[in-house]
XYZ file of C-alpha atoms in Angstrom:
106
model
C 5.942 -7.189 8.860
C 3.548 -4.456 7.889
C -0.215 -4.703 8.190
C -2.509 -2.841 5.796
C -6.083 -1.660 5.764
C -7.664 -1.502 2.329
C -10.982 0.203 1.740
C -12.811 -0.335 -1.550
C -16.575 -0.065 -2.108
C -18.244 -3.486 -2.023
C -20.333 -2.650 -5.105
C -20.141 -0.242 -8.020
C -21.770 0.376 -11.369
C -19.824 -0.328 -14.556
C -17.903 2.782 -15.602
C -18.172 4.395 -12.162
C -15.039 5.916 -10.608
C -14.443 4.490 -7.129
C -11.987 5.579 -4.474
C -9.415 3.127 -3.147
C -7.932 3.993 0.245
C -4.969 2.233 1.793
C -3.189 2.573 5.128
C 0.018 0.552 5.557
C 1.123 0.210 9.180
C 4.905 0.254 8.895
C 7.557 2.139 10.928
C 9.308 3.439 7.772
C 12.750 3.810 9.388
C 14.804 6.358 7.440
C 18.242 5.179 8.533
C 18.993 8.579 10.094
C 17.741 7.804 13.608
C 20.110 6.499 16.298
C 19.623 4.113 19.214
C 20.410 5.253 22.767
C 23.908 3.727 22.450
C 24.620 5.645 19.208
C 24.088 2.805 16.734
C 22.189 3.777 13.595
C 18.759 2.210 13.147
C 18.925 0.503 9.724
C 16.811 1.945 6.921
C 13.621 -0.040 6.393
C 10.883 1.493 4.271
C 8.191 0.047 2.045
C 10.018 0.721 -1.196
C 7.705 -0.914 -3.761
C 3.930 -1.072 -3.691
C 1.645 -2.138 -6.527
C -2.110 -2.394 -6.898
C -3.867 -4.639 -9.382
C -7.537 -4.764 -10.290
C -8.781 -7.738 -12.241
C -5.173 -8.822 -12.819
C -4.139 -5.487 -14.369
C -1.821 -3.050 -12.585
C -3.689 0.187 -11.865
C -1.354 1.917 -9.395
C 2.319 1.737 -8.436
C 4.357 3.628 -5.848
C 8.098 3.649 -5.258
C 8.772 5.142 -1.853
C 11.939 6.307 -0.123
C 13.129 7.684 3.177
C 11.020 10.849 2.863
C 7.755 8.956 3.420
C 6.238 9.156 6.903
C 5.519 6.139 9.066
C 2.207 4.404 8.351
C 1.773 5.775 4.813
C -1.763 6.539 3.646
C -2.529 6.403 -0.075
C -5.780 7.209 -1.858
C -6.544 7.056 -5.572
C -9.425 6.427 -7.972
C -10.065 3.548 -10.361
C -12.825 2.965 -12.904
C -14.987 -0.059 -12.109
C -14.986 -2.276 -15.192
C -15.945 -5.727 -13.986
C -16.248 -7.671 -10.768
C -12.923 -8.756 -9.337
C -10.382 -8.184 -6.627
C -8.325 -5.129 -5.849
C -4.991 -6.554 -4.668
C -2.222 -4.570 -2.977
C 1.267 -6.051 -2.663
C 4.393 -4.454 -1.228
C 7.972 -5.221 -0.186
C 10.229 -3.380 2.270
C 14.015 -3.044 2.562
C 14.270 -6.136 4.770
C 12.576 -8.180 2.053
C 9.371 -8.585 4.048
C 6.363 -8.789 1.752
C 2.737 -7.988 2.367
C -0.515 -8.501 0.553
C -4.107 -7.451 1.108
C -7.107 -7.895 -1.194
C -10.698 -6.686 -1.323
C -13.401 -7.805 -3.790
C -15.609 -5.406 -5.702
C -18.878 -6.434 -7.373
C -19.699 -4.460 -10.533
C -23.200 -4.400 -11.993
């Protein structure tokens, strides 16, 4: 199971653009690597990731084997109202992850 670090400002002014930074700790196995005995390591990447803010999707990523281990994503959102920024993802094994961070808008 992957672990994520989400960084969102604790407070913002209404209409202000704020940066959301996310680091997902995941091995992101491509399926091309082999074990010492020659067996292929099965592909296992975070293939779907979505971010919601106040219940509305604001960012989505569909990743594949070309993404490095421990992917780092950064993007901007406009602070509209107080709420939670929620990140959810699923990998090829079906493991799911979720992390959330509140933001207070004045």
